CSV table of C-alpha atoms and ligand atoms in Angstrom, one decimal:
chain,number,residue,atom,x,y,z
A,13,ASN,CA,117.9,95.3,178.0
A,14,SER,CA,119.1,95.2,174.4
A,15,GLN,CA,118.3,91.5,173.8
A,16,LEU,CA,121.7,91.1,172.3
A,17,ASN,CA,123.5,87.8,172.3
A,18,SER,CA,127.0,88.6,173.4
A,19,SER,CA,128.5,85.5,171.9
A,20,TYR,CA,127.9,86.8,168.4
A,21,ASN,CA,130.7,89.3,167.6
A,22,PHE,CA,132.8,90.3,164.6
A,23,ASP,CA,135.9,88.4,165.9
A,24,ASN,CA,134.1,85.1,165.5
A,25,TYR,CA,132.3,86.1,162.3
A,26,ILE,CA,134.6,84.6,159.6
A,27,GLU,CA,135.1,86.7,156.6
A,28,GLY,CA,134.9,85.2,153.1
A,29,ASP,CA,133.8,86.0,149.6
A,30,CYS,CA,130.4,84.9,150.6
A,31,ASN,CA,129.9,87.7,153.1
A,32,ARG,CA,132.5,90.3,152.4
A,33,LEU,CA,130.3,93.2,151.5
A,34,ALA,CA,127.7,92.6,154.2
A,35,ARG,CA,130.4,92.2,156.8
A,36,SER,CA,132.3,95.3,155.9
A,37,ALA,CA,129.1,97.4,155.6
A,38,GLY,CA,128.0,95.9,159.0
A,39,TYR,CA,131.4,96.9,160.5
A,40,ALA,CA,131.1,100.4,159.1
A,41,VAL,CA,127.6,100.8,160.6
A,42,ALA,CA,128.9,99.4,163.9
A,43,THR,CA,131.7,102.0,164.1
A,44,LYS,CA,129.6,105.0,162.8
A,45,PRO,CA,126.0,104.2,163.6
A,46,GLY,CA,123.5,106.5,161.9
A,47,THR,CA,126.1,108.6,160.1
A,48,THR,CA,127.1,106.4,157.2
A,49,SER,CA,125.0,106.2,154.0
A,50,PHE,CA,124.2,102.6,155.0
A,51,ASN,CA,121.0,103.6,156.7
A,52,PRO,CA,119.0,101.4,156.7
A,53,LEU,CA,121.4,98.5,156.4
A,54,MET,CA,119.5,95.5,155.0
A,55,VAL,CA,121.2,92.2,155.0
A,56,TYR,CA,119.5,89.3,153.2
A,57,GLY,CA,120.2,85.7,152.6
A,58,GLY,CA,119.0,82.2,153.1
A,59,VAL,CA,118.6,80.3,156.3
A,60,GLY,CA,121.7,79.6,158.4
A,61,LEU,CA,124.0,81.9,156.4
A,62,GLY,CA,124.8,84.3,159.3
A,63,LYS,CA,122.3,87.2,159.2
A,64,THR,CA,121.4,87.0,162.9
A,65,HIS,CA,125.0,86.6,163.9
A,66,LEU,CA,126.1,89.6,161.9
A,67,VAL,CA,123.4,92.0,163.2
A,68,HIS,CA,124.1,90.9,166.8
A,69,ALA,CA,127.8,91.6,166.1
A,70,ILE,CA,126.8,95.1,165.0
A,71,GLY,CA,124.8,95.7,168.1
A,72,ASN,CA,127.4,94.4,170.4
A,73,HIS,CA,130.1,96.5,168.9
A,74,ILE,CA,128.0,99.7,169.2
A,75,LYS,CA,127.1,98.8,172.8
A,76,SER,CA,130.7,98.3,173.8
A,77,THR,CA,131.8,101.6,172.3
A,78,TRP,CA,128.7,103.6,173.5
A,79,PRO,CA,127.2,101.9,176.5
A,80,GLU,CA,124.8,104.8,176.9
A,81,LYS,CA,123.2,104.2,173.5
A,82,PHE,CA,119.9,102.3,173.4
A,83,VAL,CA,120.6,99.4,171.1
A,84,LEU,CA,117.6,97.1,170.6
A,85,TYR,CA,117.6,93.8,168.8
A,86,VAL,CA,114.1,92.4,168.1
A,87,SER,CA,112.9,89.6,165.9
A,88,SER,CA,110.1,90.6,163.6
A,89,GLU,CA,108.0,87.9,165.1
A,90,LYS,CA,108.4,89.4,168.5
A,91,PHE,CA,107.7,92.8,167.1
A,92,VAL,CA,104.4,91.6,165.6
A,93,ASN,CA,103.4,89.8,168.8
A,94,GLN,CA,104.1,92.8,171.0
A,95,PHE,CA,102.2,95.0,168.7
A,96,ILE,CA,99.2,92.7,168.7
A,97,GLU,CA,99.3,92.5,172.4
A,98,SER,CA,99.3,96.3,172.6
A,99,LEU,CA,96.2,96.4,170.5
A,100,LYS,CA,94.5,94.0,172.8
A,101,THR,CA,95.4,95.9,175.9
A,102,ASN,CA,94.9,99.4,174.4
A,103,THR,CA,98.6,100.3,174.9
A,104,VAL,CA,99.6,101.0,171.3
A,105,GLN,CA,100.9,104.4,172.2
A,106,ASP,CA,103.2,102.9,174.8
A,107,PHE,CA,104.4,100.4,172.2
A,108,ALA,CA,105.2,103.2,169.8
A,109,ASN,CA,106.8,105.4,172.4
A,110,PHE,CA,109.1,102.6,173.5
A,111,TYR,CA,110.4,102.1,169.9
A,112,LEU,CA,110.8,105.8,169.3
A,113,LEU,CA,113.4,105.9,172.1
A,114,VAL,CA,115.7,103.5,170.4
A,115,ASP,CA,119.0,104.7,169.1
A,116,ILE,CA,119.9,101.6,167.1
A,117,LEU,CA,117.0,99.4,166.0
A,118,ILE,CA,118.0,95.9,164.7
A,119,ILE,CA,115.0,94.1,163.4
A,120,ASP,CA,115.5,90.5,162.2
A,121,ASP,CA,113.7,88.6,159.5
A,122,VAL,CA,111.4,91.3,158.2
A,123,GLN,CA,109.8,88.9,155.8
A,124,PHE,CA,107.8,87.9,158.8
A,125,LEU,CA,105.9,91.3,158.6
A,126,SER,CA,104.5,90.1,155.3
A,127,GLY,CA,100.8,90.5,155.1
A,128,LYS,CA,100.5,92.1,158.5
A,129,GLU,CA,99.3,95.5,157.4
A,130,LYS,CA,98.7,97.1,160.7
A,131,THR,CA,102.1,96.1,162.0
A,132,GLN,CA,103.7,97.4,158.8
A,133,GLU,CA,102.0,100.7,159.3
A,134,MET,CA,103.4,100.9,162.8
A,135,PHE,CA,106.8,99.9,161.6
A,136,PHE,CA,106.7,102.5,158.8
A,137,HIS,CA,105.9,105.2,161.4
A,138,ILE,CA,108.8,104.1,163.7
A,139,PHE,CA,111.1,103.7,160.8
A,140,ASN,CA,110.5,107.3,159.5
A,141,HIS,CA,110.8,108.8,162.9
A,142,LEU,CA,114.1,107.0,163.7
A,143,HIS,CA,115.6,107.6,160.3
A,144,GLN,CA,114.8,111.3,160.4
A,145,SER,CA,116.4,111.6,163.8
A,146,GLY,CA,119.6,110.0,162.5
A,147,LYS,CA,119.1,106.8,164.3
A,148,GLN,CA,120.5,103.6,162.8
A,149,ILE,CA,118.2,100.9,161.5
A,150,VAL,CA,119.5,97.4,160.6
A,151,MET,CA,117.3,94.8,159.1
A,152,THR,CA,117.5,91.3,157.8
A,153,SER,CA,115.4,89.3,155.5
A,154,ASP,CA,115.4,85.9,153.9
A,155,CYS,CA,115.3,87.3,150.3
A,156,ALA,CA,116.1,90.4,148.4
A,157,PRO,CA,113.7,93.3,149.1
A,158,PRO,CA,112.1,93.3,145.7
A,159,LYS,CA,111.0,89.7,146.3
A,160,LEU,CA,109.5,90.4,149.7
A,161,LYS,CA,105.9,89.6,148.9
A,162,GLY,CA,103.2,91.1,151.1
A,163,LEU,CA,105.2,94.1,152.1
A,164,GLU,CA,103.9,97.6,151.4
A,165,GLU,CA,105.5,99.4,148.5
A,166,ARG,CA,106.3,102.5,150.6
A,167,LEU,CA,108.1,100.3,153.1
A,168,LEU,CA,110.1,98.6,150.4
A,169,SER,CA,111.1,101.9,148.9
A,170,ARG,CA,112.4,103.0,152.3
A,171,PHE,CA,114.6,99.9,152.4
A,172,LYS,CA,116.4,101.2,149.3
A,173,TRP,CA,117.5,104.4,151.0
A,174,GLY,CA,120.5,102.7,152.5
A,175,LEU,CA,122.5,99.7,151.5
A,176,THR,CA,121.3,96.2,150.7
A,177,ALA,CA,123.9,93.5,151.0
A,178,ASP,CA,123.5,89.7,150.6
A,179,LEU,CA,125.0,86.7,152.2
A,180,GLN,CA,125.9,83.8,150.0
A,181,SER,CA,126.4,80.2,150.9
A,182,PRO,CA,129.9,79.9,152.3
A,183,ASP,CA,132.6,78.8,149.9
A,184,PHE,CA,134.9,75.9,150.6
A,185,GLU,CA,137.7,78.1,152.2
A,186,THR,CA,135.3,79.9,154.4
A,187,ARG,CA,133.8,76.6,155.5
A,188,MET,CA,137.3,75.4,156.4
A,189,ALA,CA,138.0,78.6,158.4
A,190,ILE,CA,134.7,78.4,160.2
A,191,ILE,CA,135.3,74.8,161.3
A,192,GLN,CA,138.8,75.6,162.4
A,193,LYS,CA,137.6,78.6,164.3
A,194,LYS,CA,134.8,76.9,166.1
A,195,MET,CA,136.9,73.9,167.1
A,196,GLN,CA,139.6,76.2,168.3
A,197,ALA,CA,137.1,78.2,170.4
A,198,ASP,CA,136.0,74.9,172.0
A,199,GLY,CA,139.6,73.8,172.5
A,200,ILE,CA,139.1,70.7,170.4
A,201,ASP,CA,141.7,69.1,168.3
A,202,ILE,CA,140.6,68.2,164.8
A,203,PRO,CA,142.8,66.7,162.1
A,204,ASN,CA,143.1,68.6,158.9
A,205,ASN,CA,141.7,65.8,156.7
A,206,VAL,CA,138.6,65.8,158.8
A,207,ILE,CA,138.2,69.5,158.4
A,208,GLU,CA,138.5,69.1,154.7
A,209,TYR,CA,136.1,66.2,154.6
A,210,LEU,CA,133.5,68.2,156.5
A,211,ALA,CA,134.0,71.3,154.5
A,212,TYR,CA,133.4,69.4,151.3
A,213,SER,CA,130.5,67.4,152.6
A,214,VAL,CA,128.5,70.1,154.1
A,215,ASP,CA,128.1,72.8,151.6
A,216,THR,CA,124.6,74.1,152.4
A,217,ASN,CA,124.8,76.5,155.3
A,218,VAL,CA,126.8,77.3,158.4
A,219,ARG,CA,124.1,76.2,160.8
A,220,GLU,CA,124.1,72.7,159.3
A,221,LEU,CA,127.9,72.7,159.5
A,222,GLU,CA,127.7,73.6,163.2
A,223,GLY,CA,125.2,70.8,163.7
A,224,VAL,CA,127.6,68.3,162.3
A,225,LEU,CA,130.4,69.7,164.6
A,226,ILE,CA,128.2,69.4,167.7
A,227,SER,CA,127.3,65.9,166.8
A,228,LEU,CA,131.0,65.1,166.1
A,229,ILE,CA,132.1,66.5,169.5
A,230,ALA,CA,129.4,64.6,171.3
A,231,GLN,CA,130.3,61.3,169.6
A,232,SER,CA,134.0,61.9,170.3
A,233,SER,CA,133.4,62.3,174.0
A,234,LEU,CA,130.8,59.6,174.2
A,235,ASN,CA,133.1,57.0,172.6
A,236,ARG,CA,136.2,58.5,174.3
A,237,LYS,CA,137.7,58.6,170.9
A,238,GLU,CA,139.8,61.2,169.2
A,239,ILE,CA,138.1,62.9,166.3
A,240,ASP,CA,138.9,61.1,163.0
A,241,LEU,CA,137.4,60.5,159.6
A,242,GLU,CA,135.4,57.5,160.8
A,243,LEU,CA,133.7,59.6,163.5
A,244,ALA,CA,133.1,62.4,161.1
A,245,LYS,CA,131.3,60.2,158.7
A,246,ASN,CA,129.2,59.0,161.5
A,247,ALA,CA,128.4,62.5,162.6
A,248,LEU,CA,127.3,63.4,159.1
A,249,LYS,CA,124.8,60.6,159.1
A,250,HIS,CA,123.0,62.1,162.0
A,251,ILE,CA,122.7,65.5,160.4
A,252,ILE,CA,122.4,65.0,156.7
A,253,GLU,CA,119.3,63.3,155.5
A,254,ASP,CA,119.7,60.2,153.3
A,255,VAL,CA,123.4,59.9,153.9
A,256,GLU,CA,122.8,56.3,155.1
A,257,THR,CA,120.7,55.2,152.2
A,258,GLU,CA,122.8,57.0,149.7
A,259,VAL,CA,125.2,55.1,147.6
A,260,ASN,CA,128.5,56.4,148.6
A,261,LEU,CA,131.0,57.9,146.3
A,262,ASP,CA,133.7,55.3,147.2
A,263,PHE,CA,131.4,52.5,146.2
A,264,ILE,CA,130.7,54.1,142.9
A,265,GLN,CA,134.4,54.7,142.2
A,266,LYS,CA,135.3,51.1,143.2
A,267,THR,CA,132.6,49.6,141.1
A,268,VAL,CA,133.2,51.6,138.0
A,269,ALA,CA,137.0,51.1,138.3
A,270,GLU,CA,136.5,47.3,138.5
A,271,TYR,CA,134.0,47.3,135.6
A,272,PHE,CA,136.4,49.2,133.3
A,273,ASP,CA,139.4,47.2,134.7
A,274,VAL,CA,141.3,50.3,135.8
A,275,THR,CA,142.7,51.0,139.2
A,276,LEU,CA,140.9,53.1,141.8
A,277,ASP,CA,143.9,55.4,142.1
A,278,SER,CA,143.9,56.1,138.3
A,279,LEU,CA,140.4,57.7,138.6
A,280,LYS,CA,141.9,60.3,140.9
A,281,ALA,CA,145.2,60.6,139.1
A,282,LYS,CA,146.2,63.1,136.3
A,283,THR,CA,146.5,60.5,133.6
A,284,ARG,CA,144.6,61.2,130.3
A,285,LYS,CA,144.7,57.6,128.9
A,286,LYS,CA,141.5,57.0,127.0
A,287,GLU,CA,140.2,54.0,129.1
A,288,ILE,CA,140.9,55.8,132.3
A,289,VAL,CA,139.3,59.0,131.1
A,290,THR,CA,136.1,57.1,130.2
A,291,ALA,CA,136.0,55.3,133.5
A,292,ARG,CA,136.5,58.5,135.3
A,293,GLN,CA,133.8,60.3,133.4
A,294,VAL,CA,131.4,57.4,134.0
A,295,ALA,CA,132.1,57.4,137.7
A,296,MET,CA,131.5,61.2,137.9
A,297,TYR,CA,128.3,60.7,136.0
A,298,PHE,CA,127.0,58.3,138.5
A,299,ALA,CA,128.3,60.3,141.4
A,300,LYS,CA,126.2,63.2,140.1
A,301,GLU,CA,123.2,61.0,139.6
A,302,PHE,CA,123.2,58.9,142.7
A,303,THR,CA,124.8,61.0,145.4
A,304,SER,CA,124.0,64.4,146.9
A,305,HIS,CA,127.5,65.6,146.5
A,306,SER,CA,127.8,69.0,144.9
A,307,LEU,CA,129.7,69.3,141.6
A,308,LYS,CA,132.6,70.8,143.5
A,309,SER,CA,132.7,68.0,146.0
A,310,ILE,CA,132.6,65.4,143.2
A,311,GLY,CA,135.5,67.1,141.5
A,312,TYR,CA,137.4,67.1,144.8
A,313,HIS,CA,137.0,63.3,145.2
A,314,PHE,CA,138.4,62.8,141.7
A,315,GLY,CA,141.8,64.2,142.4
A,316,GLY,CA,140.8,67.8,143.0
A,317,ARG,CA,139.2,68.5,139.7
A,318,ASP,CA,137.2,71.5,138.8
A,319,HIS,CA,133.4,71.5,138.9
A,320,SER,CA,133.4,72.3,135.2
A,321,THR,CA,135.3,69.1,134.5
A,322,VAL,CA,132.5,67.3,136.3
A,323,ILE,CA,129.8,69.0,134.2
A,324,HIS,CA,131.8,68.2,131.1
A,325,SER,CA,132.1,64.5,132.1
A,326,VAL,CA,128.4,64.2,132.8
A,327,GLN,CA,127.6,65.8,129.5
A,328,THR,CA,130.0,63.5,127.6
A,329,VAL,CA,128.5,60.4,129.2
A,330,SER,CA,124.9,61.5,128.4
A,331,ASP,CA,125.9,62.2,124.8
A,332,LEU,CA,127.5,58.8,124.5
A,333,VAL,CA,124.5,57.1,126.0
A,334,ASP,CA,122.4,58.7,123.3
A,335,THR,CA,124.6,57.8,120.4
A,336,ASP,CA,126.4,54.6,121.3
A,337,LYS,CA,124.2,51.5,121.9
A,338,LYS,CA,127.0,49.4,123.4
A,339,PHE,CA,128.0,52.1,125.7
A,340,LYS,CA,124.4,52.6,126.8
A,341,ALA,CA,124.2,48.9,127.7
A,342,SER,CA,127.2,49.2,129.9
A,343,ILE,CA,125.8,52.2,131.7
A,344,GLN,CA,122.5,50.4,132.2
A,345,GLU,CA,124.3,47.4,133.7
A,346,LEU,CA,126.3,49.6,136.0
A,347,GLN,CA,123.2,51.6,137.0
A,348,LYS,CA,121.5,48.5,138.3
A,349,LYS,CA,124.3,48.0,140.9
A,350,PHE,CA,123.7,51.5,142.2
A,351,LYS,CA,120.0,51.4,142.1
A,352,VAL,CA,119.9,48.3,144.1
A,353,LYS,CA,122.0,49.9,146.7
A,354,THR,CA,119.9,52.9,147.0
A,355,GLY,CA,116.5,51.1,147.0
B,409,ADP,P1,120.6,83.2,159.8
B,409,ADP,O1,120.2,84.2,160.8
B,409,ADP,O2,121.0,83.7,158.5
B,409,ADP,O3,119.7,82.0,159.6
B,409,ADP,P2,122.6,82.7,161.8
B,409,ADP,O4,123.2,84.0,162.0
B,409,ADP,O5,121.7,82.2,162.9
B,409,ADP,O6,122.0,82.5,160.4
B,409,ADP,O7,123.9,81.7,161.7
B,409,ADP,C1,123.7,80.3,161.9
B,409,ADP,C2,124.9,79.8,162.6
B,409,ADP,O8,126.1,79.9,161.8
B,409,ADP,C3,125.2,80.7,163.9
B,409,ADP,O9,125.6,79.9,164.9
B,409,ADP,C4,126.4,81.6,163.4
B,409,ADP,O10,127.2,81.9,164.5
B,409,ADP,C5,127.1,80.7,162.4
B,409,ADP,N1,127.7,81.5,161.3
B,409,ADP,C6,127.1,82.0,160.2
B,409,ADP,N2,128.0,82.7,159.5
B,409,ADP,C7,129.2,82.6,160.1
B,409,ADP,C8,130.5,83.1,159.8
B,409,ADP,N3,130.8,83.8,158.7
B,409,ADP,N4,131.5,82.9,160.7
B,409,ADP,C9,131.2,82.2,161.8
B,409,ADP,N5,130.0,81.7,162.2
B,409,ADP,C10,129.0,81.9,161.3
B,410,MG,MG1,118.4,84.4,161.8
């Protein structure tokens, strides 16, 4: 039993700038295990970014090409527990022998080995043996190897023999593609504006994005309602902390537009009229201060502006607050409206 999850494959692993190197190195390893220079292959990245999915995809691909190969997926936690158990029952040799038989060893979350010296010693031994015999080793970790505290230097230096590739947070386009793919796989219709809304709102990691989709599907079937923006906003509330208590961006935009006596639409339009530019910058400033939207998302809600425009706006407003007393008073007045709402 290889412990592989067959639902994680390359077909459903969306490629994007955030994972291109790791994915292609993974694919190379999957088609030529043990014979590329990517041995070991070390994939690292934060939680929910697709490490486990990718390494299962590698294992599944190898297994489907070479059914006779012994591919083993093991979490580091399980590895540690098995090892401890073998110490207790005096079966350490059996433990070692088992791992020495593996053709492709996939070991997930090696940061978990940190501080566990005896287990690391055993892993070092297994690693050396497999590597020398041309067996493929694939590992994941939640941070870059040099930052792996509590791991022996000799082990870390082995990790550098192959290729280390990182996974970044998915960019907007990749998030869109992931949502599309997942909904398609489940045979669920989802309007484009909802996909965009979700892709902009959930910019942390893929697992969280999936959580929102699951909640969205559940609500849709519970309420016997087609998926729409309203439902999507509701689904977000369940997953993302503070979304309820947070002042929302629409409210900020409306309030600021009213205060400066400009239309809501003008905040999102291209116009460079001075009053409008000021109102827009102030609204961005408050969006940054009072919502958890990313700079990119804020830009999007202001007519698809760049995140650097948002940074510039926030800076401009801060500078004005420092230098212009009258302006500062307006900002303070506005701030009260948002603070009350958050409180
Ligand atoms: P990690 O191990 O880094 O914490 P996982 O591999 O468990 O992350 O990924 C979390 C979820 O996100 C999984 O359900 C996985 O299928 C999905 N996922 C991550 N990256 C992608 C991607 N590029 N394409 C499709 N699904 C992805
Ligand atoms: Mg994982």
